[in-house]
Each structure stands twice: as structure tokens, then as C-alpha cells.
mmCIF file of C-alpha atoms and ligand atoms in Angstrom:
data_model
loop_
_atom_site.group_PDB
_atom_site.id
_atom_site.type_symbol
_atom_site.label_atom_id
_atom_site.label_comp_id
_atom_site.label_asym_id
_atom_site.label_seq_id
_atom_site.Cartn_x
_atom_site.Cartn_y
_atom_site.Cartn_z
ATOM 1 C CA MET A 23 0.000 0.000 0.000
ATOM 2 C CA ALA A 24 2.901 2.358 -0.618
ATOM 3 C CA LYS A 25 1.488 3.861 -3.805
ATOM 4 C CA PRO A 26 -1.172 6.203 -2.329
ATOM 5 C CA VAL A 27 1.414 7.591 0.082
ATOM 6 C CA LEU A 28 3.762 8.441 -2.770
ATOM 7 C CA LEU A 29 1.063 10.128 -4.829
ATOM 8 C CA VAL A 30 1.001 13.322 -2.801
ATOM 9 C CA PRO A 31 4.673 14.262 -3.140
ATOM 10 C CA ILE A 32 4.702 13.227 -6.797
ATOM 11 C CA PHE A 33 1.618 15.323 -7.503
ATOM 12 C CA THR A 34 3.163 18.272 -5.649
ATOM 13 C CA LEU A 35 6.305 17.920 -7.705
ATOM 14 C CA PHE A 36 4.223 17.809 -10.870
ATOM 15 C CA ILE A 37 2.488 21.062 -9.902
ATOM 16 C CA MET A 38 5.815 22.699 -9.129
ATOM 17 C CA VAL A 39 7.303 21.603 -12.456
ATOM 18 C CA SER A 40 4.196 22.823 -14.304
ATOM 19 C CA LEU A 41 4.289 26.203 -12.587
ATOM 20 C CA PHE A 42 7.976 26.548 -13.265
ATOM 21 C CA SER A 43 7.833 25.614 -16.923
ATOM 22 C CA SER A 44 4.699 27.606 -17.719
ATOM 23 C CA GLY A 45 6.345 30.795 -16.534
ATOM 24 C CA SER A 46 9.669 30.307 -18.239
ATOM 25 C CA SER A 47 9.402 27.800 -21.038
ATOM 26 C CA GLN A 48 11.775 29.832 -23.198
ATOM 27 C CA THR A 49 14.139 30.964 -20.460
ATOM 28 C CA MET A 50 16.869 28.863 -18.977
ATOM 29 C CA PRO A 51 16.749 28.197 -15.230
ATOM 30 C CA ASN A 52 18.722 30.666 -13.126
ATOM 31 C CA GLU A 53 21.189 27.960 -12.173
ATOM 32 C CA GLN A 54 22.102 27.383 -15.807
ATOM 33 C CA LYS A 55 25.788 27.965 -16.315
ATOM 34 C CA THR A 56 27.265 29.474 -19.436
ATOM 35 C CA TRP A 57 30.728 29.849 -20.877
ATOM 36 C CA CYS A 58 32.294 31.797 -23.703
ATOM 37 C CA ILE A 59 34.331 30.196 -26.482
ATOM 38 C CA ALA A 60 35.933 31.396 -29.705
ATOM 39 C CA ASN A 61 33.919 31.009 -32.886
ATOM 40 C CA PRO A 62 35.549 28.341 -35.105
ATOM 41 C CA LEU A 63 34.998 30.759 -38.019
ATOM 42 C CA ALA A 64 36.994 33.580 -36.400
ATOM 43 C CA SER A 65 40.270 34.452 -38.105
ATOM 44 C CA ASN A 66 43.606 33.815 -36.451
ATOM 45 C CA SER A 67 44.239 37.553 -36.277
ATOM 46 C CA ALA A 68 40.911 38.210 -34.552
ATOM 47 C CA LEU A 69 41.744 35.543 -31.967
ATOM 48 C CA ALA A 70 45.215 36.980 -31.434
ATOM 49 C CA ALA A 71 43.716 40.448 -30.914
ATOM 50 C CA ASN A 72 41.306 39.046 -28.323
ATOM 51 C CA ILE A 73 44.128 37.356 -26.431
ATOM 52 C CA GLU A 74 46.211 40.515 -26.478
ATOM 53 C CA SER A 75 43.487 42.845 -25.281
ATOM 54 C CA ILE A 76 42.116 40.510 -22.601
ATOM 55 C CA CYS A 77 45.545 39.606 -21.256
ATOM 56 C CA SER A 78 46.418 43.268 -20.898
ATOM 57 C CA GLN A 79 43.628 43.425 -18.290
ATOM 58 C CA LEU A 80 43.395 39.952 -16.767
ATOM 59 C CA ASN A 81 45.829 37.352 -15.485
ATOM 60 C CA CYS A 82 46.342 34.902 -18.369
ATOM 61 C CA SER A 83 49.211 32.967 -16.781
ATOM 62 C CA SER A 84 47.306 29.689 -17.200
ATOM 63 C CA ILE A 85 47.919 29.721 -20.957
ATOM 64 C CA ASN A 86 51.636 30.456 -20.636
ATOM 65 C CA PRO A 87 53.932 27.534 -21.536
ATOM 66 C CA ARG A 88 54.069 26.373 -17.929
ATOM 67 C CA GLY A 89 50.440 27.192 -17.157
ATOM 68 C CA SER A 90 47.811 24.546 -16.385
ATOM 69 C CA CYS A 91 45.793 25.322 -19.521
ATOM 70 C CA PHE A 92 48.614 25.687 -22.047
ATOM 71 C CA GLU A 93 47.781 22.338 -23.661
ATOM 72 C CA PRO A 94 46.448 21.900 -26.263
ATOM 73 C CA ASN A 95 48.698 24.643 -27.580
ATOM 74 C CA THR A 96 46.391 26.059 -30.244
ATOM 75 C CA ARG A 97 45.298 29.614 -30.857
ATOM 76 C CA ILE A 98 41.590 28.762 -30.649
ATOM 77 C CA HIS A 99 42.000 26.965 -27.333
ATOM 78 C CA HIS A 100 44.017 29.787 -25.770
ATOM 79 C CA ALA A 101 41.620 32.404 -27.131
ATOM 80 C CA SER A 102 38.628 30.474 -25.781
ATOM 81 C CA PHE A 103 40.242 30.228 -22.368
ATOM 82 C CA VAL A 104 40.870 33.953 -22.049
ATOM 83 C CA MET A 105 37.581 34.981 -23.671
ATOM 84 C CA ASN A 106 35.811 32.873 -21.074
ATOM 85 C CA LEU A 107 37.970 34.398 -18.340
ATOM 86 C CA TYR A 108 36.797 37.828 -19.444
ATOM 87 C CA TYR A 109 33.166 36.730 -19.769
ATOM 88 C CA GLN A 110 33.127 35.219 -16.274
ATOM 89 C CA ALA A 111 34.976 38.175 -14.723
ATOM 90 C CA ASN A 112 32.550 40.699 -16.181
ATOM 91 C CA GLY A 113 29.361 39.016 -15.084
ATOM 92 C CA ARG A 114 28.398 36.829 -18.038
ATOM 93 C CA HIS A 115 26.416 39.289 -20.094
ATOM 94 C CA LEU A 116 25.896 38.419 -23.741
ATOM 95 C CA ALA A 117 27.874 41.508 -24.725
ATOM 96 C CA ASP A 118 30.881 40.223 -22.772
ATOM 97 C CA CYS A 119 31.153 37.279 -25.168
ATOM 98 C CA ASN A 120 30.829 39.193 -28.394
ATOM 99 C CA PHE A 121 34.399 40.230 -29.228
ATOM 100 C CA ILE A 122 33.389 41.679 -32.601
ATOM 101 C CA ASN A 123 31.385 38.558 -33.375
ATOM 102 C CA SER A 124 34.260 36.205 -32.637
ATOM 103 C CA GLY A 125 32.741 34.758 -29.435
ATOM 104 C CA LEU A 126 29.989 32.201 -28.851
ATOM 105 C CA VAL A 127 28.086 31.581 -25.620
ATOM 106 C CA SER A 128 28.311 27.884 -24.794
ATOM 107 C CA LEU A 129 25.637 26.079 -22.814
ATOM 108 C CA ASN A 130 28.028 23.222 -22.015
ATOM 109 C CA ASP A 131 31.290 23.348 -20.106
ATOM 110 C CA PRO A 132 34.009 23.595 -22.778
ATOM 111 C CA SER A 133 36.794 22.061 -20.674
ATOM 112 C CA LYS A 134 38.346 21.849 -17.256
ATOM 113 C CA CYS A 135 40.435 24.836 -18.265
ATOM 114 C CA VAL A 136 37.791 27.453 -17.578
ATOM 115 C CA LEU A 137 36.763 29.349 -14.501
ATOM 116 C CA ASN A 138 33.658 28.179 -12.734
ATOM 117 C CA SER A 139 30.503 29.753 -13.999
ATOM 118 C CA SER A 140 27.897 30.250 -11.332
ATOM 119 C CA SER A 141 25.675 33.037 -12.523
ATOM 120 C CA SER A 142 22.479 33.139 -14.502
ATOM 121 C CA TYR A 143 21.717 33.953 -18.091
ATOM 122 C CA HIS A 144 20.568 37.432 -17.046
ATOM 123 C CA GLY A 145 17.208 36.578 -18.506
ATOM 124 C CA PHE A 146 18.150 36.233 -22.125
ATOM 125 C CA VAL A 147 15.948 33.870 -24.008
ATOM 126 C CA VAL A 148 17.373 30.854 -25.749
ATOM 127 C CA GLN A 149 15.399 30.446 -28.930
ATOM 128 C CA GLU A 150 17.878 28.729 -31.168
ATOM 129 C CA THR A 151 20.970 26.689 -30.567
ATOM 130 C CA TRP A 152 23.902 25.546 -32.653
ATOM 131 C CA CYS A 153 26.572 22.877 -32.220
ATOM 132 C CA VAL A 154 30.323 23.453 -32.541
ATOM 133 C CA ALA A 155 33.465 21.484 -31.736
ATOM 134 C CA LYS A 156 35.096 22.057 -28.359
ATOM 135 C CA PRO A 157 38.200 24.203 -28.681
ATOM 136 C CA GLY A 158 41.053 21.855 -27.853
ATOM 137 C CA THR A 159 39.585 18.724 -29.454
ATOM 138 C CA SER A 160 42.289 16.564 -31.050
ATOM 139 C CA ASP A 161 42.647 16.511 -34.839
ATOM 140 C CA GLU A 162 41.884 12.779 -34.832
ATOM 141 C CA LEU A 163 38.508 13.284 -33.163
ATOM 142 C CA LEU A 164 37.700 16.311 -35.335
ATOM 143 C CA GLN A 165 38.380 14.204 -38.425
ATOM 144 C CA LEU A 166 36.201 11.361 -37.094
ATOM 145 C CA ASN A 167 33.373 13.860 -36.573
ATOM 146 C CA ILE A 168 33.765 15.165 -40.122
ATOM 147 C CA ASN A 169 33.744 11.618 -41.490
ATOM 148 C CA PHE A 170 30.703 10.681 -39.457
ATOM 149 C CA ALA A 171 28.586 13.777 -40.115
ATOM 150 C CA CYS A 172 29.561 14.288 -43.750
ATOM 151 C CA ASN A 173 28.494 10.765 -44.509
ATOM 152 C CA LEU A 174 24.969 11.847 -43.583
ATOM 153 C CA VAL A 175 24.771 15.553 -44.479
ATOM 154 C CA ASP A 176 26.181 17.725 -47.276
ATOM 155 C CA CYS A 177 29.300 19.367 -45.833
ATOM 156 C CA SER A 178 30.633 20.697 -49.111
ATOM 157 C CA ALA A 179 30.212 24.367 -48.119
ATOM 158 C CA ALA A 180 32.969 23.785 -45.553
ATOM 159 C CA THR A 181 35.018 20.899 -46.881
ATOM 160 C CA ARG A 182 35.278 21.906 -50.567
ATOM 161 C CA SER A 183 37.921 24.502 -51.378
ATOM 162 C CA GLY A 184 36.023 27.651 -52.368
ATOM 163 C CA GLY A 185 32.952 26.730 -50.327
ATOM 164 C CA VAL A 186 31.374 29.636 -48.380
ATOM 165 C CA CYS A 187 32.393 28.071 -45.054
ATOM 166 C CA TYR A 188 35.807 26.731 -46.105
ATOM 167 C CA SER A 189 37.766 29.594 -44.565
ATOM 168 C CA PRO A 190 39.505 29.473 -42.134
ATOM 169 C CA SER A 191 40.750 26.154 -43.476
ATOM 170 C CA THR A 192 41.091 24.421 -40.119
ATOM 171 C CA LEU A 193 39.803 21.065 -38.957
ATOM 172 C CA ILE A 194 37.940 22.710 -36.078
ATOM 173 C CA ASN A 195 36.071 24.980 -38.472
ATOM 174 C CA HIS A 196 35.197 22.202 -40.913
ATOM 175 C CA ALA A 197 34.224 19.835 -38.104
ATOM 176 C CA SER A 198 32.068 22.493 -36.424
ATOM 177 C CA TYR A 199 30.236 23.133 -39.681
ATOM 178 C CA ALA A 200 29.597 19.422 -40.157
ATOM 179 C CA MET A 201 28.615 18.776 -36.545
ATOM 180 C CA ASN A 202 26.196 21.722 -36.564
ATOM 181 C CA LEU A 203 24.546 20.677 -39.797
ATOM 182 C CA TYR A 204 24.050 17.189 -38.433
ATOM 183 C CA TYR A 205 22.657 18.655 -35.193
ATOM 184 C CA GLN A 206 20.238 20.964 -37.057
ATOM 185 C CA ILE A 207 19.025 18.325 -39.484
ATOM 186 C CA THR A 208 18.423 15.760 -36.763
ATOM 187 C CA GLY A 209 16.251 18.164 -34.779
ATOM 188 C CA ARG A 210 18.686 19.731 -32.295
ATOM 189 C CA LYS A 211 18.612 16.905 -29.825
ATOM 190 C CA LYS A 212 21.196 17.358 -27.102
ATOM 191 C CA SER A 213 22.552 13.884 -27.799
ATOM 192 C CA ASN A 214 23.153 14.825 -31.431
ATOM 193 C CA CYS A 215 25.778 17.366 -30.383
ATOM 194 C CA ASN A 216 27.691 14.962 -28.201
ATOM 195 C CA PHE A 217 30.216 13.445 -30.640
ATOM 196 C CA ARG A 218 32.151 11.539 -27.958
ATOM 197 C CA GLU A 219 31.921 14.649 -25.758
ATOM 198 C CA THR A 220 33.644 16.866 -28.327
ATOM 199 C CA GLY A 221 30.541 18.957 -29.152
ATOM 200 C CA LEU A 222 29.275 22.106 -27.453
ATOM 201 C CA ILE A 223 25.780 23.541 -27.756
ATOM 202 C CA VAL A 224 26.011 27.317 -28.169
ATOM 203 C CA SER A 225 23.307 29.962 -28.015
ATOM 204 C CA SER A 226 25.002 32.384 -30.419
ATOM 205 C CA ASP A 227 24.865 31.910 -34.174
ATOM 206 C CA PRO A 228 28.359 31.131 -35.512
ATOM 207 C CA SER A 229 27.358 32.314 -39.024
ATOM 208 C CA TYR A 230 29.906 34.743 -40.391
ATOM 209 C CA GLY A 231 30.192 36.559 -43.718
ATOM 210 C CA ASN A 232 28.623 34.357 -46.371
ATOM 211 C CA CYS A 233 28.885 31.263 -44.226
ATOM 212 C CA SER A 234 25.522 30.349 -42.726
ATOM 213 C CA TYR A 235 25.115 27.876 -39.888
ATOM 214 C CA GLY A 236 21.402 27.600 -40.565
ATOM 215 C CA ILE A 237 19.846 24.930 -42.712
ATOM 216 C CA SER A 238 19.754 26.203 -46.257
ATOM 217 C CA PRO A 239 16.643 25.502 -48.353
ATOM 218 C CA MET A 240 18.830 23.420 -50.670
ATOM 219 C CA GLN A 241 19.516 20.830 -47.996
HETATM 220 C C1 NAG B 25 48.279 34.983 -11.916
HETATM 221 O O1 NAG B 25 47.726 33.735 -11.573
HETATM 222 C C2 NAG B 25 48.693 32.778 -11.140
HETATM 223 C C3 NAG B 25 48.009 31.427 -10.982
HETATM 224 O O2 NAG B 25 46.634 31.489 -11.012
HETATM 225 C C4 NAG B 25 49.331 33.259 -9.860
HETATM 226 O O3 NAG B 25 50.285 32.329 -9.428
HETATM 227 C C5 NAG B 25 49.993 34.625 -10.124
HETATM 228 O O4 NAG B 25 50.512 35.125 -8.942
HETATM 229 C C6 NAG B 25 48.994 35.605 -10.721
HETATM 230 N N1 NAG B 25 49.692 36.818 -11.120
HETATM 231 C C7 NAG B 25 49.245 38.034 -10.810
HETATM 232 C C8 NAG B 25 50.048 39.184 -11.322
HETATM 233 O O5 NAG B 25 48.233 38.226 -10.157
HETATM 234 C C1 NAG B 26 35.184 25.155 -9.264
HETATM 235 O O1 NAG B 26 34.194 24.625 -8.424
HETATM 236 C C2 NAG B 26 34.565 23.428 -7.775
HETATM 237 C C3 NAG B 26 33.364 22.897 -7.023
HETATM 238 O O2 NAG B 26 32.473 23.904 -6.668
HETATM 239 C C4 NAG B 26 35.764 23.729 -6.864
HETATM 240 O O3 NAG B 26 36.163 22.540 -6.206
HETATM 241 C C5 NAG B 26 36.906 24.265 -7.715
HETATM 242 O O4 NAG B 26 37.991 24.618 -6.884
HETATM 243 C C6 NAG B 26 36.462 25.485 -8.507
HETATM 244 N N1 NAG B 26 37.521 25.875 -9.435
HETATM 245 C C7 NAG B 26 37.907 27.140 -9.597
HETATM 246 C C8 NAG B 26 38.975 27.384 -10.610
HETATM 247 O O5 NAG B 26 37.413 28.079 -8.971
HETATM 248 C C1 NAG B 27 29.600 37.008 -50.336
HETATM 249 O O1 NAG B 27 28.998 36.656 -51.539
HETATM 250 C C2 NAG B 27 28.875 37.747 -52.436
HETATM 251 C C3 NAG B 27 28.096 37.262 -53.644
HETATM 252 O O2 NAG B 27 28.543 36.008 -54.084
HETATM 253 C C4 NAG B 27 30.245 38.277 -52.785
HETATM 254 O O3 NAG B 27 30.125 39.383 -53.672
HETATM 255 C C5 NAG B 27 30.966 38.718 -51.535
HETATM 256 O O4 NAG B 27 32.278 39.101 -51.810
HETATM 257 C C6 NAG B 27 31.000 37.580 -50.522
HETATM 258 N N1 NAG B 27 31.500 38.052 -49.250
HETATM 259 C C7 NAG B 27 32.468 37.432 -48.589
HETATM 260 C C8 NAG B 27 32.859 38.032 -47.277
HETATM 261 O O5 NAG B 27 33.003 36.413 -48.999
#
């Protein structure tokens, strides 16, 4: 006769969940953490400029050769680390992860090499999401993601020389394009941006110049 006893708390929980979701179906819970990462489409020079300007204000010793977040030693990983440092230090407003459109707000923790995020979204509404590769993912895993996704979706805009998303010609850019397209086409399920834990769901549109991260009518 345990069932009737359990009904009350379960029903109460149901009411609480209903109240919560009806008031904020489009808004993330206050406890939701966010991070800032570099856009895989950002140029090397834009990333270098971000590192220089942020590190003139904040302590970037972690990405120095003996720092705990030096590895993997890539520009996009170092830029992501310091862009997130800046974003966290300034209170996690959308504008603090813009960096002339070279930053993306991530809804997943990009790596151990970031400061803790403990604040809210400041009420911004998450309407659309995109999927990109984690800065710092190995070339082997990026290539596996490209092979997997491009077997199922048309990645030519990024993988064909001259395609609108080909530049910058880096594995992380091409993999991010492929992973996002797969994520969009399969209905933006969280699990479809996992890719052996190398994917990040972001709430900023990575589209840049003529390169669109939406689903084009042709596809
Ligand atoms: C920068 O941070 C490192 C480690 O987090 C610390 O050892 C160092 O003293 C800091 N430097 C300054 C100038 O605050
Ligand atoms: C992040 O949070 C965890 C648990 O709350 C804590 O143990 C860790 O020291 C924090 N790291 C930093 C860099 O603040
Ligand atoms: C975008 O496409 C248009 C038309 O094809 C072209 O004129 C323009 O130069 C392109 N812009 C960039 C940034 O590639």
C-alpha cells in the first residue's frame, strides 16, 4: 500500500514543475551555467587580438607555456580560455562574449580549463541553438566527426575549397560546420551534439560573412 502515500509528493512535484515551466518555457533556469568560447569561423588575427586585449587586463598565466591550460597549444583553445575568463569576470552578459562577433556563448562546459561559472543567463531567451566542436579537441577526433557527419549531411560548403564556409581552413572549423549541420538536421537533440563529448551547444549563431550555420533551403 505504498502507492497512495507516494502520490502526494509526486503530484506536488508535478504542480511545481508545471508552474515553473509555464512561466519560463523559453528561459533557462537561473542555475544554468554558461561559458564563452571562440567562434571556429573567427580568423587567427581576430583571436590573437582578443588574447592581447584581454591579457592586458586579466591574469592569463594559465595559458603560458608552464600554465595549467597551455595544452592543447592552439590559438583557438588559448583564445577560448581567455575569452571565457573575461566573460566570467565581467558578469556573463551576452555583450561580454561578443568580441566583434568572434565569441559564442556555450551552454556546455568547454573544458576543465575554464573558470567556474555560477551566474544566470541574465534573462536572455534561448530560442535557437547551434553545435560546434570544443576548442582543444584533437585533430583525430575532429576528423572522425567530419567523417561521421559528412556521410549523412552535405558538408561541401565547408570541406570543398572555395565553399562559403571553407575559410579558415582548419579542422575545427570544418568539423564544427559538419557537426552543426548534423545537429540541425536531426532536430537539435542534445545527444546529437555529443560526438564523444567533443561537441558544445552554443546559443550564439556562428554564421559569419557568407557562411551560414542555418539549414539552407537546398539541404
Ligand atoms: C596569476 O595567476 C597565477 C596562478 O593562477 C598566480 O600564481 C599569479 O601570482 C597571478 N599573477 C598576478 C600578477 O596576479
Ligand atoms: C570550481 O568549483 C569546484 C566545485 O564547486 C571547486 O572545487 C573548484 O575549486 C572550482 N575551481 C575554480 C577554478 O574556482
Ligand atoms: C559574399 O557573396 C557575395 C556574392 O557572391 C560576394 O560578392 C561577396 O564578396 C561575398 N563576401 C564574402 C565576405 O566572402
